[in-house]
Backbone as numpy.savetxt, mean C-alpha at the origin, in Angstrom:
# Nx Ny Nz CAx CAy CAz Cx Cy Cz
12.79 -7.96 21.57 12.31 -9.24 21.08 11.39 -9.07 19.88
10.24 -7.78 19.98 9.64 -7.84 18.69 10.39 -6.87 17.67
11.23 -6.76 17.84 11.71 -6.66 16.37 12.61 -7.32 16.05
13.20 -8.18 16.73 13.81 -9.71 16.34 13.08 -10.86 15.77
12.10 -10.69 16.24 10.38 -11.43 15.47 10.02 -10.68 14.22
10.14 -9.41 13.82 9.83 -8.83 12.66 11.07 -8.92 12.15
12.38 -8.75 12.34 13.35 -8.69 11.16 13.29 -10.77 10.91
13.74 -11.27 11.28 13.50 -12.62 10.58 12.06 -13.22 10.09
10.45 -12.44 10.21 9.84 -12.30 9.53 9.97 -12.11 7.91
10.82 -10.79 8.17 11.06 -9.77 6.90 11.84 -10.27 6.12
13.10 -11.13 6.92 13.95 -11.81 6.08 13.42 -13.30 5.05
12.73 -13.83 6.07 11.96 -15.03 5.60 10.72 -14.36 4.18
10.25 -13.67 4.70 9.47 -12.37 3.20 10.15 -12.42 1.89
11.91 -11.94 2.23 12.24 -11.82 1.30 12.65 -12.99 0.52
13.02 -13.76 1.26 13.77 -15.21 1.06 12.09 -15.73 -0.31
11.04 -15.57 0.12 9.86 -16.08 -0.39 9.61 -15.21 -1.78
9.64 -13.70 -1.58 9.73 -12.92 -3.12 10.55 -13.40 -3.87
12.27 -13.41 -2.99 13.00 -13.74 -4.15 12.34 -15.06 -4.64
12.00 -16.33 -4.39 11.53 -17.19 -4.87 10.90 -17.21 -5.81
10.11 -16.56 -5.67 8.51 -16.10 -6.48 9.14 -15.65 -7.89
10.15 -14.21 -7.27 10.79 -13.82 -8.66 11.41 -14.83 -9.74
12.12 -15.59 -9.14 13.48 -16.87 -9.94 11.91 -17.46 -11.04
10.52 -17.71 -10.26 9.63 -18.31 -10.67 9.09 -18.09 -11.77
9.72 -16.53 -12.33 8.78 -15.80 -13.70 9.53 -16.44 -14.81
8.87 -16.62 -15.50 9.00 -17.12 -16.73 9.55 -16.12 -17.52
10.32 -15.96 -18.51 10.91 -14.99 -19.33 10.52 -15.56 -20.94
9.66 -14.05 -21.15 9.55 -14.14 -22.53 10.69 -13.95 -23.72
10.83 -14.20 -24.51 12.13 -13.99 -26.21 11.99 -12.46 -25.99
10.76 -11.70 -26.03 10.82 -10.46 -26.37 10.96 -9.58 -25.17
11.11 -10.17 -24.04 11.40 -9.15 -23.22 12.86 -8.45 -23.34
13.01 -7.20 -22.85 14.32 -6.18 -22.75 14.95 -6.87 -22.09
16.52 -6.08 -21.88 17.74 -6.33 -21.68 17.76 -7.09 -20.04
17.17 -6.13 -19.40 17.14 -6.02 -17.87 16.53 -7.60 -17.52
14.76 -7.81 -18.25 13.72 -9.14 -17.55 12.87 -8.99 -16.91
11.87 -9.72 -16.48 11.00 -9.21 -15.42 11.52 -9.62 -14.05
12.92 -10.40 -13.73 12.81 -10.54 -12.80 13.20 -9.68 -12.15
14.59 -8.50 -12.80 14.90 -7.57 -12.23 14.88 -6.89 -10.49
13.49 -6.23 -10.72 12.99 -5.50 -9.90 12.59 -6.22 -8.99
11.56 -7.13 -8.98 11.54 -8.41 -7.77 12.13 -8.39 -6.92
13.37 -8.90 -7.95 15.13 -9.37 -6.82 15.60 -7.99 -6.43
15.41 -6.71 -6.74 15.66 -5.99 -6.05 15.11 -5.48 -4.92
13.93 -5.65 -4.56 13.44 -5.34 -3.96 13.43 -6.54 -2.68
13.42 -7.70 -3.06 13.77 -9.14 -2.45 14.96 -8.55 -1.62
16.25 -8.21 -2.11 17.61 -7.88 -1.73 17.15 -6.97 -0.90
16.42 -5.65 -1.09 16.50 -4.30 -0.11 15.87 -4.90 1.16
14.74 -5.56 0.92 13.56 -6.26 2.00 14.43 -7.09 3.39
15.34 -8.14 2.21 15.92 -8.50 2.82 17.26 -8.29 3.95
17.88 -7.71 3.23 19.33 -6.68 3.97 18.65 -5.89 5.31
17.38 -4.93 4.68 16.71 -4.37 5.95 16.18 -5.05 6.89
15.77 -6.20 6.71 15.24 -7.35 7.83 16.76 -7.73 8.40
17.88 -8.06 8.52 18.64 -8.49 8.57 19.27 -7.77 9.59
19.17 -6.73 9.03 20.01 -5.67 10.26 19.08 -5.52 11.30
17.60 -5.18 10.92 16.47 -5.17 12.37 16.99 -6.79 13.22
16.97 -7.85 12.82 17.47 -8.73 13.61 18.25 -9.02 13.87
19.47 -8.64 13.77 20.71 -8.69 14.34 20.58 -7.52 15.21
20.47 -6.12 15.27 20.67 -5.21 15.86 19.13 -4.43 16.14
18.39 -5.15 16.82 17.18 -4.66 17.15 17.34 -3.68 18.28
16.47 -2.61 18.36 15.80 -1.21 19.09 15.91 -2.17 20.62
15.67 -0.64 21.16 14.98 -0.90 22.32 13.53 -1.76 22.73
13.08 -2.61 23.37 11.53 -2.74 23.70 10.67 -1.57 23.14
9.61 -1.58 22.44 9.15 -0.70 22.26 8.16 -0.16 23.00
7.63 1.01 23.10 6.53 1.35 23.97 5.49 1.08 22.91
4.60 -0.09 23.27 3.16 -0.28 22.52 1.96 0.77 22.34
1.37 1.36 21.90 0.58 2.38 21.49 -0.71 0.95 22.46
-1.55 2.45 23.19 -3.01 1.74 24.08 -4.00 1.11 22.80
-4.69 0.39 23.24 -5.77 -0.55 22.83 -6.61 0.45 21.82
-6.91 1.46 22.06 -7.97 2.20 21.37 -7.07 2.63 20.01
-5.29 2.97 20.29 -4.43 3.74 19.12 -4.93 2.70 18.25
-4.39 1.18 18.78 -4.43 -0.19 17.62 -5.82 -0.14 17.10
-7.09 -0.03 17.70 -8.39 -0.20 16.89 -8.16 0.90 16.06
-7.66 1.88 16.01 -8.06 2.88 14.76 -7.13 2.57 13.38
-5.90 1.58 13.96 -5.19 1.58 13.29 -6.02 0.28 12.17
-6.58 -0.67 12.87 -7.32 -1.58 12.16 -8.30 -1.34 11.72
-8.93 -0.21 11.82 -10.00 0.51 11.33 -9.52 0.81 9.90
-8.77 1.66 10.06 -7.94 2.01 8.83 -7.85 0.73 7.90
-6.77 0.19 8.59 -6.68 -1.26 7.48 -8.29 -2.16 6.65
-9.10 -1.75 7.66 -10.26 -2.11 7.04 -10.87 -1.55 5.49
-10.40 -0.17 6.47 -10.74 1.13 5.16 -10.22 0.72 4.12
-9.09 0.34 3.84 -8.56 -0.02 3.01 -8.20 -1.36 2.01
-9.20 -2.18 2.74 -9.74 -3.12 2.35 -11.10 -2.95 1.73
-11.85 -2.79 2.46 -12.92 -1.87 1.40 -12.64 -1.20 1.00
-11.97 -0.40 0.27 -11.58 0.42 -0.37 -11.19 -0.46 -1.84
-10.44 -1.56 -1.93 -10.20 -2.83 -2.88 -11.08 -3.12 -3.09
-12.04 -3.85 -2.70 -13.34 -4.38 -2.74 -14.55 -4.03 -3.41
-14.40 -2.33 -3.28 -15.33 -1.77 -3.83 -14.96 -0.71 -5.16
-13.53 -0.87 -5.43 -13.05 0.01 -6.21 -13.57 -0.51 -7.64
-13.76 -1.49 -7.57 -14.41 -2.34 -8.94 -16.22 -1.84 -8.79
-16.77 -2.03 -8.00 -18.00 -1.72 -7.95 -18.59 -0.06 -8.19
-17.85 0.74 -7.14 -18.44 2.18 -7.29 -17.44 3.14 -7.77
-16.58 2.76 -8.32 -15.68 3.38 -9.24 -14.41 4.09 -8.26
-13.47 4.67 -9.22 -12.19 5.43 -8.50 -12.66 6.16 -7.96
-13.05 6.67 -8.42 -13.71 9.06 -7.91 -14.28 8.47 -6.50
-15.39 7.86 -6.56 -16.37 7.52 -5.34 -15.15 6.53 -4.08
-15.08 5.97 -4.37 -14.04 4.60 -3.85 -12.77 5.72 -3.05
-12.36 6.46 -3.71 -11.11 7.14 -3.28 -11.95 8.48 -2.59
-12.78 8.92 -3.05 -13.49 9.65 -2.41 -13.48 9.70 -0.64
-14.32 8.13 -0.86 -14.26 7.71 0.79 -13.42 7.28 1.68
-12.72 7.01 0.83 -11.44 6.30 1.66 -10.41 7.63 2.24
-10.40 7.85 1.43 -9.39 9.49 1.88 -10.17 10.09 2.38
-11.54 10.30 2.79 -12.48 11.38 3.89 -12.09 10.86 4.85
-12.24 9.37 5.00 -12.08 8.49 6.36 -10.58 8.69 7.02
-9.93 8.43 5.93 -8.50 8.25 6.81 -8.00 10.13 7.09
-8.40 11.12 5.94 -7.84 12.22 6.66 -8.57 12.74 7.99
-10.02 12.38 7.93 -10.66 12.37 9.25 -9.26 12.10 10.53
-9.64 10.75 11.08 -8.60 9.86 11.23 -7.16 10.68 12.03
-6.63 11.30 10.84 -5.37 12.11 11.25 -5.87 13.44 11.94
-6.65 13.48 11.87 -7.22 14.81 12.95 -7.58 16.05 12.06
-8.26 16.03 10.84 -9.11 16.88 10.12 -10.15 16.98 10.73
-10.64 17.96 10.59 -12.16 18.47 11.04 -13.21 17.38 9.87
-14.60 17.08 10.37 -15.57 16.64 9.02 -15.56 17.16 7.62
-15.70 18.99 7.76 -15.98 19.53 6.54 -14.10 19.25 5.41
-13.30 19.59 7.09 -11.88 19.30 6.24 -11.50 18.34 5.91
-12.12 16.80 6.19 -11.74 15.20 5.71 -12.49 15.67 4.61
-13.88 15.81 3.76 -14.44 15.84 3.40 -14.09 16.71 1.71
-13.34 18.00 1.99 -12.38 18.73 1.10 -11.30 18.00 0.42
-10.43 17.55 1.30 -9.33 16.61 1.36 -9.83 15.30 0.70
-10.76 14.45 0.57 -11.05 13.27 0.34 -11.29 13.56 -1.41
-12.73 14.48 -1.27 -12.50 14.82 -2.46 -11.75 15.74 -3.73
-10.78 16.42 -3.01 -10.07 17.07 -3.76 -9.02 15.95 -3.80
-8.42 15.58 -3.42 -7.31 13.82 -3.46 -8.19 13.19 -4.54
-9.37 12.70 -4.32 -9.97 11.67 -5.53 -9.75 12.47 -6.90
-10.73 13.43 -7.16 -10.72 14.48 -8.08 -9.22 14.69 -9.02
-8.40 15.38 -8.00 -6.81 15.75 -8.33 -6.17 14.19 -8.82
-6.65 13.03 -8.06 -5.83 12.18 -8.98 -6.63 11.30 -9.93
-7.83 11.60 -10.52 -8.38 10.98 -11.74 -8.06 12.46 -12.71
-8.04 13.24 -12.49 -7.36 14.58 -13.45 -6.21 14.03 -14.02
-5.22 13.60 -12.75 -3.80 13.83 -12.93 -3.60 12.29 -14.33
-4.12 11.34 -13.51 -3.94 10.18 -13.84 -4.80 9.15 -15.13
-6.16 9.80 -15.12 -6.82 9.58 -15.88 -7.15 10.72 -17.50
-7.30 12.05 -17.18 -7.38 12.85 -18.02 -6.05 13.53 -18.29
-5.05 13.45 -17.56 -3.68 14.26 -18.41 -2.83 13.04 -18.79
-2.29 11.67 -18.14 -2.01 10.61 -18.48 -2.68 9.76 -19.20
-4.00 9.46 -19.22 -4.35 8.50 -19.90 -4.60 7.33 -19.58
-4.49 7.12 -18.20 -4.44 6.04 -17.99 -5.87 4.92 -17.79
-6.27 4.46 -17.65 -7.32 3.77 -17.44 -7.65 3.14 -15.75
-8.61 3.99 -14.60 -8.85 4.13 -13.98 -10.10 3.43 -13.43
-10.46 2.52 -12.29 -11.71 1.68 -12.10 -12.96 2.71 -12.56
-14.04 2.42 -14.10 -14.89 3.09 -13.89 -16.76 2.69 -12.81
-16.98 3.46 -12.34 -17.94 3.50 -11.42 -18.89 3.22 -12.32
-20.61 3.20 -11.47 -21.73 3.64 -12.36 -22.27 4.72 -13.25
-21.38 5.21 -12.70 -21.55 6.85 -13.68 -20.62 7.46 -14.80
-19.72 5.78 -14.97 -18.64 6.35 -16.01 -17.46 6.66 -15.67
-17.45 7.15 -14.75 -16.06 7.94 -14.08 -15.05 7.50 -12.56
């Protein structure tokens, strides 16, 4: 039953992207392809995959205990603050914490969330900011 509740979720999802997509406006100067492109593709994959979960749904699933789900919403929190504050205390710091927390989480030791968090932040303002170029949330300290 719940994944007969999630695939016509998923389908109704897609039914709403594709919408959204038809909704973009197209500039003279855009390329061959458009912006709606990708949207609708992804609308289509979203959708097809919802489609088959509800027609041909799993077994009942075995629900993970009360404590699995709080960590799991823990997480989701994390990662909400993690948005929230990525504008305020920058990428480095922001990703910093967020990746200590969640590799914690997966069963790292402190000192090893802590390696992991910041070598992940570090490795991807290198990767992304100083070898790409890209422009990355800066913190109070610039970076």
């Amino acid at each position: 039953m719940s994944d007969r509740i999630f695939g016509i979720f998923g389908v109704l999802l897609a039914i709403g992207y594709a919408m959204a997509a038809f909704a973009i406006e197209e500039s003279f100067l855009s390329d061959a392809v458009g912006p709606k492109a990708f949207p609708l593709i992804i609308a289509t994959v979203l959708g097809l995959s919802s489609l088959v979960i509800a027609i041909k749904p799993d077994q009942e699933p075995h629900w993970p205990p009360f404590a699995r789900l709080a960590e799991i919403a823990a997480a989701v929190v994390v990662m909400v603050l993690y948005a929230q504050f990525l504008p305020v205390i920058g990428f480095v710091f922001a990703t910093a914490l967020a990746a200590t927390y969640l590799a914690w989480r997966l069963g790292s030791t402190v000192l090893g969330a802590i390696a992991t968090g910041v070598g992940t932040s570090v490795g991807i303002y290198v990767i992304f900011h100083l070898v790409l170029g890209l422009s990355l949330a800066r913190g109070p300290l610039g970076f």
